[in-house]
Amino acid sequence: MVTPHTNSLAHFFTPSSVAVVGASAKPGKVGYRVLEALVRGAGESAPPCQRRIYPVNPHAAEVLGLRCYPTVLAIEEPVDLAVVVVPAPAVLEVMQQCGAKGIDSAIVISAGFKESGPEGVERERQLAALARARGIRVVGPNCLGIIATGSGLNASFAPVFPSRGNIALMSQSGALATAVIDWSVQHNIGFSKFVSFGNGVDVGVVDLLRVWEDDPETSVIVAYVEGLPDGPEFMEVARQVSHKKPVIMVKSGSTQAGARAVSSHTGSLAGSEQAYTAAFLQSGVIRAHSVEELFDFAVAFAYQGPPKGRQVVVLTNAGGPGIMATDALERAGLRLASIDPATVARLRGRLPEASNFYNPIDVLGDADAERYNSAADAVLGDPNVQAVVALLTPQAVTEPKQTAEGLAKLATASDKPVLASFMGGEAMREAIEILTANRVPDYPYPERAVEALAATARYREWLEEPPDEIPRLSTDIAAVEAIFARARGEGRVNLGEMEAQEVLRAYGFKVPESKLARTAEEAAQLGEAIGFPVVMKIVSPDILHKSDIGGVRVGVQDAQQAQDSFELMMLRARRFMPNADLRGVSVQELVRGGKEVIIGSSRDPQFGPLVMFGLGGIYVEVLKDVSFRVAPFGPRQARKMIEEIRSAALLWGARGERPSDIDAIVGCLLAVSQLVSEHPDIVELDINPLKVGEPGAGAVAVDARITIQEAENGDGRW
Ligand code: ADP
Ligand code: MG
């Protein structure tokens, strides 16, 4: 069996010869449109193409003036690429013939595969097996095809050919792809390559990232995906590619929602949305939330690139839009640059008295092009300024066209990014065309310019970050395996507090001393031994949330109270959960003070173990103020998880709160990250709460629970 070769996929983008299997003479049929698109290529404006094109159709002698072949096997010359547009039931036979002909690359445009019911699913499986066995790389099925502007290739049924540029687009959706091409032509946005990979039976996101990483024609990669087959592989490749060029993605569609029952806080808060967000963050992928944003960001990267820092000037001829932009800056985490006194002096010499010389710089509504651009020139020369957002609204004496020309010249000469929002319709059309032609991206509203600029700024910061080294803590893996084996031996997958704390101890966690009391007298004795006051908790593998049934008492003062508490807890437990397996009551060291946080983990079908952090307690599921990362991760990501939650300031010691031991939380996050990575049979884990003391005091896991997989699968995986 031949495994798919990781070639450069060159035959898909620069084939010397292409066969169109299913070429049709009937206009309106896909087989006609694809052939016509191939013949037309980049159109009349481009130099004539030397590519050999072979229509294949047993029922025609000639299509579009080209000699037609009954099968690919009848073509005498070698064929680099087959474009398959026959009906689905005929695809497998055609692919067999392609294999026999020695064709190594095929685009299967035909629909009727896994998107269309059980029969299609089976057909797709066969297509995959055949392609693998024959060593044919396949794009599709159920796709629009491929366009490569550099080689003038249009192997698709897209009705228009986009202009040349440095953005490469991959799309899982074909319909979206046609819409994007159409729109890009209108807005004069250029592409290098364009791949609609449809069902992605073979070539998919990861392959395309790999080949575009080193593609000299591509400087920005954009992708529209609905799902990813292999999360960890994607993360590894995306991280590598993102270090060379920006990768911007829209992830839409819902993945298989957690159909399994979740019993932990973490499990109920962690969805595939959280997993994607974390995975993108950790691999440097820039996430866009709509197709609009995808291209807002793409042109900012393609035309201007990232600023050196977050200090931005807002330049405007109108107050309102200036304020909108300023608000957006703050929301996006950018800052208004403080203008250098020398620049203020220069502005004073150039602008009327009533102007605003401080950021946002308002050149007033009666500004002509000369005034506007003299201000732009001054701020671009300011050492405190790292980017400019230039706003213009059409007013009585505004000169949009001249302003655009001057601004474009200044932007080209400067190494600082300039993003524009020339607001308006017809009055601004020509000006916007001038800006775009000169690679100054223009956005219909200031907020969108600011968002795009912020995306580029974040990307630069990500590039500059040193790698997040994942530490290896020394842990007792065998001890954990033994605990899991014991539970499974008893037919249990839920580990209660005492067992879970044993597991955590093997990974270096501090846990309170606790002992199991089976009788009231024993509880009193254990209390004496540990030292009053103590905490007492009901112990049962069937009781997950102990407080809910009155199964926790904090601050048991003496032997008498210990005895009473024992009796009371057992009584309540028997009443509320008559069938519960009651083991007794644990007597536990009382941990004083500190903040309660939650650390949890659950398993994502796409990306594997996810780790969650948040402030603990009963509100966690209501407030959803939590952050996620895909494990394993290092201290940099752990620290970001803590900083990311909205209530993080409470941990730094805001509003009279005492500061918490952040280093200890980081240590605990890393330990959980390693624990769930080393034990893939952990399905869910909650440490709630972890009590965190003041800096240097450490953190104690006073409650924990773990759910494990029932048993190992036959293939050795969990
Ligand atoms: P539950 O199963 O209800 O979550 P916990 O063990 O988390 O039970 O206990 C409930 C609360 O009691 C905790 O959130 C914490 O505030 C407090 N608590 C539990 N154990 C201790 C302890 N050892 N020291 C101090 N407080 C504790
Ligand atoms: Mg708890």
XYZ file of C-alpha atoms and ligand atoms in Angstrom:
746
model
C 0.000 0.000 0.000
C 1.279 3.417 -0.885
C 0.816 6.032 1.776
C -0.092 9.519 0.554
C 3.144 11.263 -0.283
C 3.623 14.614 1.338
C 4.686 16.203 -1.914
C 4.384 19.906 -2.485
C 0.958 19.353 -4.025
C 2.562 21.098 -6.989
C 0.405 19.338 -9.559
C -2.645 20.937 -7.975
C -1.322 24.456 -8.450
C 0.993 24.375 -11.457
C -0.003 21.437 -13.646
C 1.364 21.290 -17.191
C -1.532 19.129 -18.277
C -5.050 18.712 -16.950
C -7.744 16.187 -17.800
C -11.359 17.120 -17.156
C -13.219 13.860 -16.641
C -16.879 14.461 -17.295
C -16.306 17.458 -19.569
C -19.549 18.442 -21.171
C -20.531 20.376 -24.274
C -23.720 21.597 -22.623
C -23.365 25.096 -21.197
C -24.821 25.219 -17.706
C -23.456 21.807 -16.759
C -20.654 21.767 -14.228
C -18.596 19.674 -16.671
C -18.862 22.493 -19.185
C -18.183 25.294 -16.761
C -15.074 23.648 -15.356
C -13.623 23.021 -18.791
C -14.450 26.514 -19.922
C -12.868 27.987 -16.780
C -9.714 25.969 -17.385
C -9.465 27.058 -20.999
C -10.112 30.686 -20.130
C -7.662 30.653 -17.205
C -6.804 34.100 -15.968
C -8.637 35.619 -18.924
C -7.621 37.857 -21.789
C -5.499 40.175 -19.701
C -3.073 37.356 -18.833
C -0.496 35.900 -21.226
C -1.815 32.860 -23.104
C -1.400 29.687 -21.122
C 0.711 26.766 -22.331
C -1.225 24.253 -20.277
C -2.500 21.173 -22.151
C -6.149 20.473 -21.501
C -7.831 17.137 -22.218
C -11.583 16.821 -22.023
C -12.641 13.262 -21.183
C -16.112 12.118 -22.231
C -16.921 8.857 -24.031
C -19.932 10.401 -25.718
C -18.287 13.351 -27.430
C -15.583 13.739 -30.045
C -14.882 17.359 -29.347
C -15.759 19.840 -26.618
C -15.074 23.564 -26.832
C -12.925 22.852 -29.873
C -10.722 20.418 -27.973
C -10.324 16.752 -28.906
C -12.207 14.606 -26.457
C -10.965 11.287 -25.037
C -13.158 8.363 -23.975
C -11.125 7.777 -20.793
C -7.955 9.213 -19.274
C -6.206 6.030 -20.402
C -6.669 7.092 -24.012
C -4.614 10.267 -23.509
C -1.164 9.681 -25.018
C 0.765 12.293 -22.997
C 1.274 12.309 -19.244
C -1.410 14.034 -17.173
C -0.486 16.015 -14.034
C -3.960 16.704 -12.714
C -7.412 15.187 -13.162
C -10.506 17.236 -12.451
C -13.383 14.832 -11.875
C -16.941 16.042 -12.460
C -18.760 12.770 -13.252
C -21.784 11.727 -11.172
C -20.844 10.229 -7.807
C -21.508 6.553 -8.704
C -18.949 6.795 -11.533
C -16.199 8.476 -9.507
C -14.541 5.320 -8.182
C -14.099 3.821 -11.624
C -12.693 7.082 -12.953
C -10.236 7.168 -10.050
C -9.146 3.605 -10.847
C -8.386 4.737 -14.390
C -6.530 7.805 -13.101
C -4.406 5.472 -10.995
C -3.714 3.250 -13.984
C -2.756 6.304 -16.019
C -0.281 7.303 -13.319
C -2.061 10.521 -12.360
C -1.011 11.524 -8.834
C -3.355 14.460 -8.200
C -7.121 14.686 -8.564
C -9.781 17.221 -7.727
C -13.111 15.498 -7.183
C -15.760 18.157 -7.633
C -18.652 15.673 -7.726
C -21.064 15.680 -4.810
C -22.839 12.607 -3.448
C -20.410 11.519 -0.767
C -20.487 11.677 3.011
C -22.649 14.802 2.893
C -25.463 12.741 1.397
C -26.362 9.805 3.607
C -25.070 6.301 4.370
C -24.442 5.304 0.761
C -22.358 8.417 0.256
C -20.432 7.733 3.450
C -19.492 4.291 2.155
C -18.548 5.712 -1.236
C -16.310 8.251 0.425
C -14.624 5.537 2.463
C -13.892 3.637 -0.718
C -12.584 6.756 -2.399
C -10.209 7.322 0.500
C -8.962 3.736 0.403
C -8.507 3.807 -3.345
C -6.637 7.108 -3.306
C -4.324 5.821 -0.594
C -3.701 2.528 -2.355
C -2.980 4.239 -5.666
C -0.968 7.066 -4.194
C -3.305 9.726 -5.582
C -3.683 12.948 -3.625
C -7.304 14.052 -3.674
C -8.906 17.447 -3.145
C -12.629 17.074 -2.481
C -15.046 15.459 -3.019
C -18.013 17.811 -2.983
C -15.914 20.893 -3.609
C -15.620 23.918 -5.854
C -12.051 23.226 -6.959
C -8.795 25.134 -7.080
C -7.608 28.448 -8.417
C -3.966 29.468 -8.605
C -3.585 33.020 -9.843
C 0.199 32.765 -10.304
C -0.095 29.988 -12.873
C -3.404 31.198 -14.308
C -5.110 27.961 -13.273
C -8.842 27.852 -12.789
C -9.722 24.249 -12.006
C -13.056 25.151 -10.509
C -16.533 26.175 -11.443
C -16.118 29.619 -9.920
C -17.590 32.015 -12.450
C -14.937 34.705 -12.029
C -11.181 34.654 -11.737
C -9.827 36.595 -8.760
C -6.975 39.015 -9.150
C -3.452 38.180 -8.148
C -2.361 38.863 -4.593
C -0.618 37.342 -1.614
C -3.561 35.901 0.334
C -4.139 32.146 0.142
C -7.617 30.930 1.026
C -8.807 27.478 1.940
C -12.463 26.758 2.488
C -14.395 23.757 3.553
C -17.519 25.301 2.080
C -17.729 25.685 -1.684
C -20.676 28.050 -1.648
C -18.876 30.397 0.677
C -15.857 30.237 -1.583
C -17.782 31.450 -4.656
C -19.256 34.285 -2.635
C -15.802 35.285 -1.432
C -14.284 35.283 -4.907
C -17.101 37.376 -6.240
C -16.788 39.837 -3.407
C -12.989 39.959 -3.673
C -13.193 40.991 -7.302
C -15.521 43.829 -6.378
C -13.187 44.986 -3.603
C -10.043 44.367 -5.575
C -8.564 41.925 -3.092
C -6.015 39.595 -4.626
C -5.364 35.926 -3.962
C -2.380 33.671 -4.562
C -4.153 30.364 -4.203
C -7.617 29.304 -3.537
C -8.672 25.799 -2.503
C -12.148 24.561 -1.754
C -11.511 21.141 -0.269
C -15.094 20.151 0.462
C -15.341 16.934 2.431
C -11.554 16.803 2.697
C -11.184 13.080 2.111
C -7.410 13.529 1.759
C -5.991 17.035 1.331
C -7.165 19.207 4.189
C -6.242 22.078 6.447
C -3.007 20.586 7.717
C -1.647 19.696 4.250
C -2.454 23.118 2.887
C -0.854 24.848 5.864
C 2.268 22.760 5.277
C 2.609 23.625 1.601
C 1.692 27.282 1.983
C 4.185 27.720 4.805
C 6.943 27.953 2.215
C 4.936 29.267 -0.717
C 6.681 32.451 -1.889
C 3.456 33.741 -3.469
C 1.588 33.605 -0.155
C 2.141 35.907 2.793
C -1.196 35.497 4.577
C -3.181 32.270 4.980
C -6.912 32.445 5.583
C -9.179 29.517 6.249
C -12.839 28.791 6.678
C -13.308 25.508 8.503
C -16.201 23.697 10.075
C -14.135 21.115 11.908
C -10.676 19.603 12.094
C -9.963 15.902 11.901
C -6.869 15.837 14.104
C -6.574 18.515 16.763
C -3.060 17.885 18.106
C -1.522 17.581 14.641
C -3.270 20.766 13.572
C -1.938 22.611 16.612
C 1.612 21.487 15.968
C 1.587 22.443 12.291
C -0.330 25.686 12.828
C 2.119 26.774 15.510
C 5.013 26.242 13.146
C 3.371 27.975 10.182
C 2.157 30.904 12.301
C 5.743 31.685 13.106
C 6.363 32.316 9.419
C 3.145 33.965 8.282
C -0.195 34.870 9.794
C -2.865 32.176 9.746
C -6.394 33.568 10.136
C -9.315 31.241 10.617
C -13.043 31.244 10.896
C -14.324 28.167 12.638
C -18.040 27.770 12.226
C -20.567 25.057 12.760
C -21.010 23.098 15.902
C -19.030 19.950 16.440
C -20.507 16.902 18.115
C -21.874 18.363 21.303
C -20.889 16.477 24.411
C -23.544 13.828 24.231
C -22.059 12.066 27.212
C -23.326 12.950 30.648
C -21.155 15.482 32.394
C -21.146 15.562 36.135
C -18.307 17.985 36.862
C -18.284 21.768 36.762
C -15.503 21.653 34.219
C -17.377 19.185 32.054
C -20.418 21.410 31.900
C -18.407 24.526 31.077
C -16.022 23.021 28.510
C -17.505 22.799 25.032
C -15.901 22.486 21.644
C -16.061 26.281 21.341
C -13.767 26.636 24.355
C -11.462 23.963 22.977
C -11.093 25.728 19.624
C -10.519 29.073 21.276
C -7.760 27.580 23.423
C -6.180 25.620 20.582
C -6.092 28.681 18.309
C -4.600 30.823 21.068
C -1.926 28.255 21.822
C -0.921 27.801 18.201
C -0.852 31.459 17.189
C -3.851 31.134 14.888
C -5.707 34.410 14.585
C -9.359 33.774 15.110
C -11.953 35.679 13.134
C -15.578 35.379 14.115
C -17.135 35.995 10.731
C -16.142 35.925 7.103
C -16.235 39.713 7.163
C -13.700 39.767 9.969
C -11.601 37.142 8.203
C -10.994 39.530 5.329
C -10.835 42.625 7.502
C -7.881 40.984 9.187
C -6.450 39.470 6.017
C -6.086 42.798 4.220
C -4.576 44.452 7.284
C -1.887 41.764 7.291
C -1.495 41.596 3.531
C -1.274 45.349 2.969
C 0.232 46.841 6.100
C 1.477 44.214 8.553
C 1.702 44.494 12.335
C 2.730 47.612 14.275
C 5.783 47.556 16.549
C 3.571 48.128 19.569
C 0.156 49.165 20.787
C 0.500 52.970 20.655
C -1.992 54.244 18.101
C -2.989 57.645 16.770
C -6.541 58.285 15.703
C -6.597 61.009 13.074
C -9.988 62.388 12.120
C -11.881 65.280 10.596
C -14.935 64.629 12.780
C -15.407 64.241 16.504
C -17.930 61.393 16.643
C -15.995 58.818 14.624
C -12.878 59.768 16.591
C -14.620 58.850 19.817
C -15.943 55.624 18.322
C -12.435 54.669 17.293
C -11.048 55.578 20.707
C -13.617 53.412 22.479
C -12.845 50.563 20.095
C -9.114 50.957 20.782
C -9.670 50.528 24.462
C -11.904 47.500 23.989
C -9.338 45.904 21.707
C -6.502 46.459 24.162
C -4.745 49.095 22.052
C -3.685 52.455 23.466
C -3.907 56.066 22.403
C -0.308 57.123 21.850
C 0.748 60.145 23.864
C 1.893 62.640 21.299
C 5.460 63.874 21.629
C 5.672 67.615 22.566
C 7.712 68.269 19.419
C 4.903 66.790 17.335
C 2.307 68.873 19.162
C 4.366 71.954 18.335
C 4.509 70.962 14.676
C 0.761 70.333 14.616
C 0.144 73.748 16.152
C 2.048 75.305 13.290
C -0.074 73.479 10.711
C -3.593 73.242 12.092
C -6.149 75.851 13.128
C -6.287 76.832 16.793
C -9.529 74.965 17.470
C -8.098 71.602 16.371
C -7.359 68.880 18.869
C -3.593 68.446 18.992
C -3.772 65.526 21.347
C -4.913 62.075 20.502
C -7.510 61.598 18.914
C -6.218 64.327 16.631
C -9.098 66.260 15.136
C -8.212 68.399 12.129
C -11.816 69.710 12.077
C -14.592 69.394 9.557
C -13.314 72.118 7.243
C -9.979 70.345 6.671
C -8.843 70.040 3.076
C -6.445 67.349 1.863
C -3.420 69.515 2.554
C -4.330 70.057 6.204
C -5.321 66.455 6.804
C -2.131 65.049 5.355
C 0.170 67.542 7.017
C -1.199 66.201 10.299
C -0.789 62.599 9.096
C 2.787 63.393 8.167
C 3.509 64.860 11.601
C 2.106 61.906 13.562
C 3.796 59.304 11.372
C 7.079 60.996 12.250
C 6.377 60.848 15.990
C 8.579 58.297 17.807
C 5.742 57.563 20.281
C 3.359 56.526 17.523
C 3.311 52.961 16.226
C 0.223 52.947 14.015
C -2.332 55.362 12.582
C -6.072 54.918 12.173
C -7.120 57.572 9.666
C -10.789 58.551 9.630
C -12.492 60.776 7.093
C -16.111 61.799 6.727
C -17.406 63.736 3.755
C -18.078 67.355 4.753
C -18.427 70.606 2.818
C -14.799 71.152 1.859
C -13.480 67.613 2.312
C -11.332 66.434 -0.584
C -11.606 62.638 -0.376
C -9.640 61.861 -3.517
C -6.718 64.191 -2.792
C -6.719 63.146 0.849
C -6.522 59.490 -0.186
C -3.698 60.186 -2.623
C -1.654 62.069 -0.065
C -2.346 59.591 2.717
C -1.440 56.642 0.481
C 1.891 58.300 -0.345
C 2.670 58.873 3.327
C 1.650 55.324 4.235
C 3.835 53.833 1.531
C 6.822 55.840 2.717
C 6.299 54.929 6.380
C 7.047 51.622 8.066
C 4.151 52.213 10.454
C 0.833 50.658 9.529
C -1.898 53.039 8.397
C -5.477 51.754 8.353
C -8.246 53.941 7.045
C -11.931 54.334 7.483
C -13.231 56.771 4.895
C -16.863 56.719 5.853
C -19.542 57.229 3.272
C -20.882 55.863 0.030
C -20.551 57.410 -3.405
C -18.629 60.410 -2.065
C -15.857 58.121 -0.910
C -15.828 55.474 -3.636
C -12.966 56.847 -5.672
C -10.924 57.698 -2.593
C -11.307 54.174 -1.250
C -10.201 52.731 -4.574
C -7.072 54.842 -4.402
C -6.360 53.706 -0.858
C -6.868 50.036 -1.678
C -4.817 50.223 -4.846
C -2.004 51.622 -2.714
C -2.395 48.907 -0.094
C -3.941 51.090 2.573
C -6.827 48.950 3.819
C -10.073 50.830 4.170
C -12.928 49.797 6.438
C -16.508 51.079 6.323
C -16.434 51.807 10.075
C -13.675 52.826 12.500
C -14.302 49.855 14.823
C -13.464 47.413 12.092
C -10.196 49.185 11.308
C -9.300 49.102 14.993
C -10.178 45.416 15.380
C -8.025 44.539 12.393
C -5.126 46.595 13.701
C -5.458 44.908 17.091
C -5.301 41.475 15.462
C -2.026 42.393 13.793
C -0.631 43.811 17.056
C -1.501 40.628 18.958
C 0.118 38.542 16.241
C 3.354 40.455 16.512
C 3.403 39.986 20.281
C 2.808 36.298 19.812
C 5.726 36.128 17.359
C 7.992 37.784 19.869
C 7.089 35.482 22.737
C 9.740 32.969 23.672
C 8.488 29.389 23.451
C 6.477 28.113 26.418
C 8.722 25.309 27.663
C 6.679 22.525 29.181
C 8.337 21.470 32.431
C 8.543 17.852 33.509
C 7.559 17.556 37.142
C 8.669 14.414 38.873
C 5.509 12.524 39.699
C 4.418 9.086 40.799
C 2.631 7.693 37.766
C 2.501 4.167 39.166
C 0.714 5.290 42.316
C -2.001 6.918 40.215
C -2.390 3.821 38.055
C -2.775 1.724 41.178
C -5.546 3.977 42.514
C -7.386 3.802 39.199
C -6.992 0.029 39.050
C -8.379 -0.309 42.561
C -11.461 1.760 41.671
C -12.058 -0.204 38.485
C -11.623 -3.399 40.466
C -14.543 -2.268 42.604
C -16.537 -1.453 39.480
C -16.285 2.328 39.988
C -15.282 5.147 37.652
C -15.915 7.991 40.086
C -13.196 8.828 42.545
C -14.356 10.799 45.537
C -12.432 13.323 47.499
C -10.149 11.035 49.453
C -9.020 8.975 46.463
C -8.724 12.039 44.232
C -6.563 13.710 46.852
C -4.325 10.638 46.866
C -3.905 11.086 43.100
C -3.154 14.774 43.482
C -0.581 14.064 46.187
C 1.264 11.834 43.714
C 1.523 14.911 41.476
C 2.950 17.147 44.164
C -0.240 18.805 45.399
C -0.637 19.861 48.986
C -3.774 18.246 50.388
C -5.172 18.525 53.905
C -4.524 15.639 56.234
C -7.678 13.556 56.374
C -8.723 10.245 57.856
C -11.822 8.133 57.458
C -14.006 7.633 60.527
C -16.447 4.730 60.489
C -18.012 5.440 63.859
C -18.817 8.531 65.885
C -16.184 7.562 68.468
C -13.579 7.184 65.750
C -14.479 10.634 64.445
C -13.862 12.119 67.879
C -10.513 10.330 68.206
C -9.360 11.415 64.754
C -10.364 14.982 65.578
C -8.150 14.876 68.664
C -5.276 13.418 66.639
C -5.527 15.994 63.833
C -6.234 18.847 66.243
C -9.532 20.738 66.601
C -11.070 22.631 64.932
C -11.443 20.208 62.004
C -13.609 19.760 58.916
C -15.878 16.728 58.553
C -17.279 15.430 55.252
C -19.454 12.542 54.248
C -17.583 9.851 52.276
C -19.461 7.990 49.563
C -18.603 7.224 45.946
C -22.227 8.022 45.138
C -22.296 11.528 46.590
C -20.634 13.987 44.263
C -21.601 17.307 45.796
C -21.340 16.759 49.511
C -22.641 20.130 50.710
C -25.859 19.628 48.754
C -27.009 17.039 51.279
C -25.493 18.712 54.318
C -22.453 16.472 54.129
C -19.793 19.078 54.981
C -19.126 20.772 58.303
C -16.307 23.252 58.548
C -14.966 24.110 62.035
C -15.894 21.164 64.230
C -14.662 22.384 67.626
C -14.329 19.378 69.930
C -14.907 15.659 70.423
C -18.574 16.076 71.313
C -19.279 18.092 68.156
C -17.354 15.523 66.140
C -19.566 12.718 67.418
C -22.728 14.722 66.823
C -21.634 15.713 63.341
C -20.890 12.129 62.463
C -24.342 10.970 63.473
C -26.080 13.874 61.792
C -24.248 13.501 58.502
C -24.859 9.768 58.310
C -28.522 10.326 59.115
C -28.947 12.964 56.445
C -27.111 10.932 53.858
C -29.291 7.903 54.566
C -32.406 10.015 54.296
C -31.529 11.883 51.089
C -29.712 9.076 49.328
C -31.002 5.792 50.758
C -29.152 3.723 48.185
C -25.784 5.435 48.520
C -22.774 3.377 49.462
C -21.824 5.208 52.698
C -18.236 4.652 53.779
C -18.246 6.963 56.776
C -17.108 10.511 57.424
C -13.692 11.999 56.776
C -12.086 14.097 59.457
C -9.921 16.722 57.847
C -7.418 19.351 58.769
C -9.004 22.801 58.538
C -7.270 25.079 56.030
C -7.638 28.666 57.144
C -8.039 31.706 54.957
C -7.069 31.984 51.324
C -9.042 32.378 48.104
C -11.011 29.566 46.590
C -10.243 28.807 42.963
C -11.228 25.937 40.707
C -8.922 23.942 38.472
C -10.539 21.311 36.333
C -10.073 19.191 33.283
C -12.231 17.461 30.727
C -11.551 15.701 27.476
C -12.390 17.260 24.122
C -13.095 14.873 21.237
C -11.010 17.052 18.913
C -8.099 18.282 20.988
C -7.835 15.913 23.954
C -7.362 17.115 27.527
C -8.551 20.634 28.295
C -7.641 22.348 31.549
C -9.885 24.993 33.092
C -9.204 27.722 35.626
C -11.579 30.042 37.452
C -12.521 31.489 40.796
C -14.074 28.686 42.788
C -17.248 28.318 44.683
C -20.855 27.930 43.797
C -20.993 30.771 41.262
C -18.562 29.299 38.776
C -21.228 27.773 36.543
C -23.389 30.879 36.658
C -20.712 33.457 35.974
C -18.737 31.258 33.574
C -15.678 33.361 34.362
C -13.219 30.662 33.414
C -10.351 30.108 30.993
C -9.174 27.036 29.104
C -6.019 25.588 27.599
C -5.264 22.382 25.782
C -2.822 20.272 27.831
C 0.085 20.001 27.970
C 1.165 23.624 28.322
C 3.904 25.555 30.066
C 4.051 28.329 32.666
C 3.450 31.140 30.162
C 0.064 29.769 29.162
C -0.737 28.921 32.790
C -0.129 32.521 33.796
C -2.271 33.757 30.897
C -5.106 31.492 32.016
C -5.083 33.262 35.346
C -4.822 36.748 33.806
C -7.614 36.030 31.342
C -10.511 35.644 33.758
C -12.511 38.797 34.367
C -12.127 38.593 38.122
C -8.347 38.133 38.010
C -7.856 41.459 39.785
C -9.182 39.843 42.976
C -6.175 37.540 42.915
C -3.676 40.382 42.470
C -5.149 41.955 45.597
C -7.523 44.629 44.290
C -10.075 46.488 46.437
C -8.560 45.684 49.782
C -8.329 41.957 49.008
C -5.129 40.233 49.995
C -2.954 39.172 47.081
C -2.812 35.448 46.318
C 0.072 33.115 45.625
C -0.041 33.221 41.824
C 3.099 31.095 41.486
C 1.387 28.367 43.460
C -1.632 28.445 41.126
C 0.690 28.266 38.124
C 2.380 25.237 39.701
C -0.978 23.528 40.263
C -2.108 24.236 36.684
C 1.107 22.705 35.355
C 0.674 19.661 37.600
C -2.884 19.129 36.338
C -1.712 19.657 32.762
C 0.855 16.892 33.224
C -1.537 14.634 35.149
C -4.217 14.618 32.453
C -1.637 14.307 29.684
C 0.045 11.330 31.324
C -3.266 9.658 32.174
C -5.516 9.817 29.140
C -8.021 7.670 31.021
C -8.971 10.665 33.171
C -12.264 11.811 31.678
C -13.036 14.642 34.086
C -11.394 16.234 37.061
C -12.481 19.024 39.397
C -10.363 20.542 42.136
C -12.952 22.751 43.781
C -11.849 24.510 45.746
C -8.130 24.876 45.653
C -7.472 27.201 48.596
C -4.758 29.683 47.709
C -2.865 31.568 50.391
C -0.862 34.772 50.231
C 2.315 34.888 48.113
C 4.680 32.181 49.358
C 1.976 30.380 51.340
C 1.062 27.907 48.608
C -2.253 26.283 47.751
C -4.170 23.319 49.154
C -6.618 21.089 47.268
C -9.332 20.777 49.927
C -11.791 19.063 47.587
C -11.352 17.071 44.392
C -13.045 14.476 42.294
C -12.017 12.475 39.268
C -13.926 10.417 36.728
C -12.027 7.803 34.784
C -12.767 5.760 31.681
C -14.374 2.422 32.426
C -11.770 0.238 30.788
C -9.109 0.318 28.165
C -10.275 -0.067 24.569
C -9.012 -3.052 22.651
C -6.612 -0.960 20.589
C -4.640 0.151 23.613
C -6.164 3.621 23.544
C -8.454 5.001 26.166
P -18.564 19.813 48.103
O -18.618 18.369 47.754
O -19.876 20.283 48.569
O -18.006 20.621 47.006
P -16.200 20.612 49.640
O -15.244 19.604 50.132
O -15.763 21.435 48.496
O -17.601 19.901 49.365
O -16.568 21.584 50.842
C -17.449 22.671 50.731
C -16.754 23.940 51.167
O -16.247 23.806 52.471
C -15.528 24.295 50.360
O -15.875 25.013 49.226
C -14.713 25.091 51.324
O -15.167 26.420 51.370
C -15.007 24.461 52.646
N -13.973 23.468 52.994
C -13.949 22.183 52.648
N -12.859 21.560 53.126
C -12.170 22.471 53.817
C -10.964 22.433 54.581
N -10.260 21.322 54.718
N -10.556 23.573 55.178
C -11.291 24.698 55.045
N -12.427 24.785 54.355
C -12.895 23.691 53.747
Mg -16.203 21.247 46.406
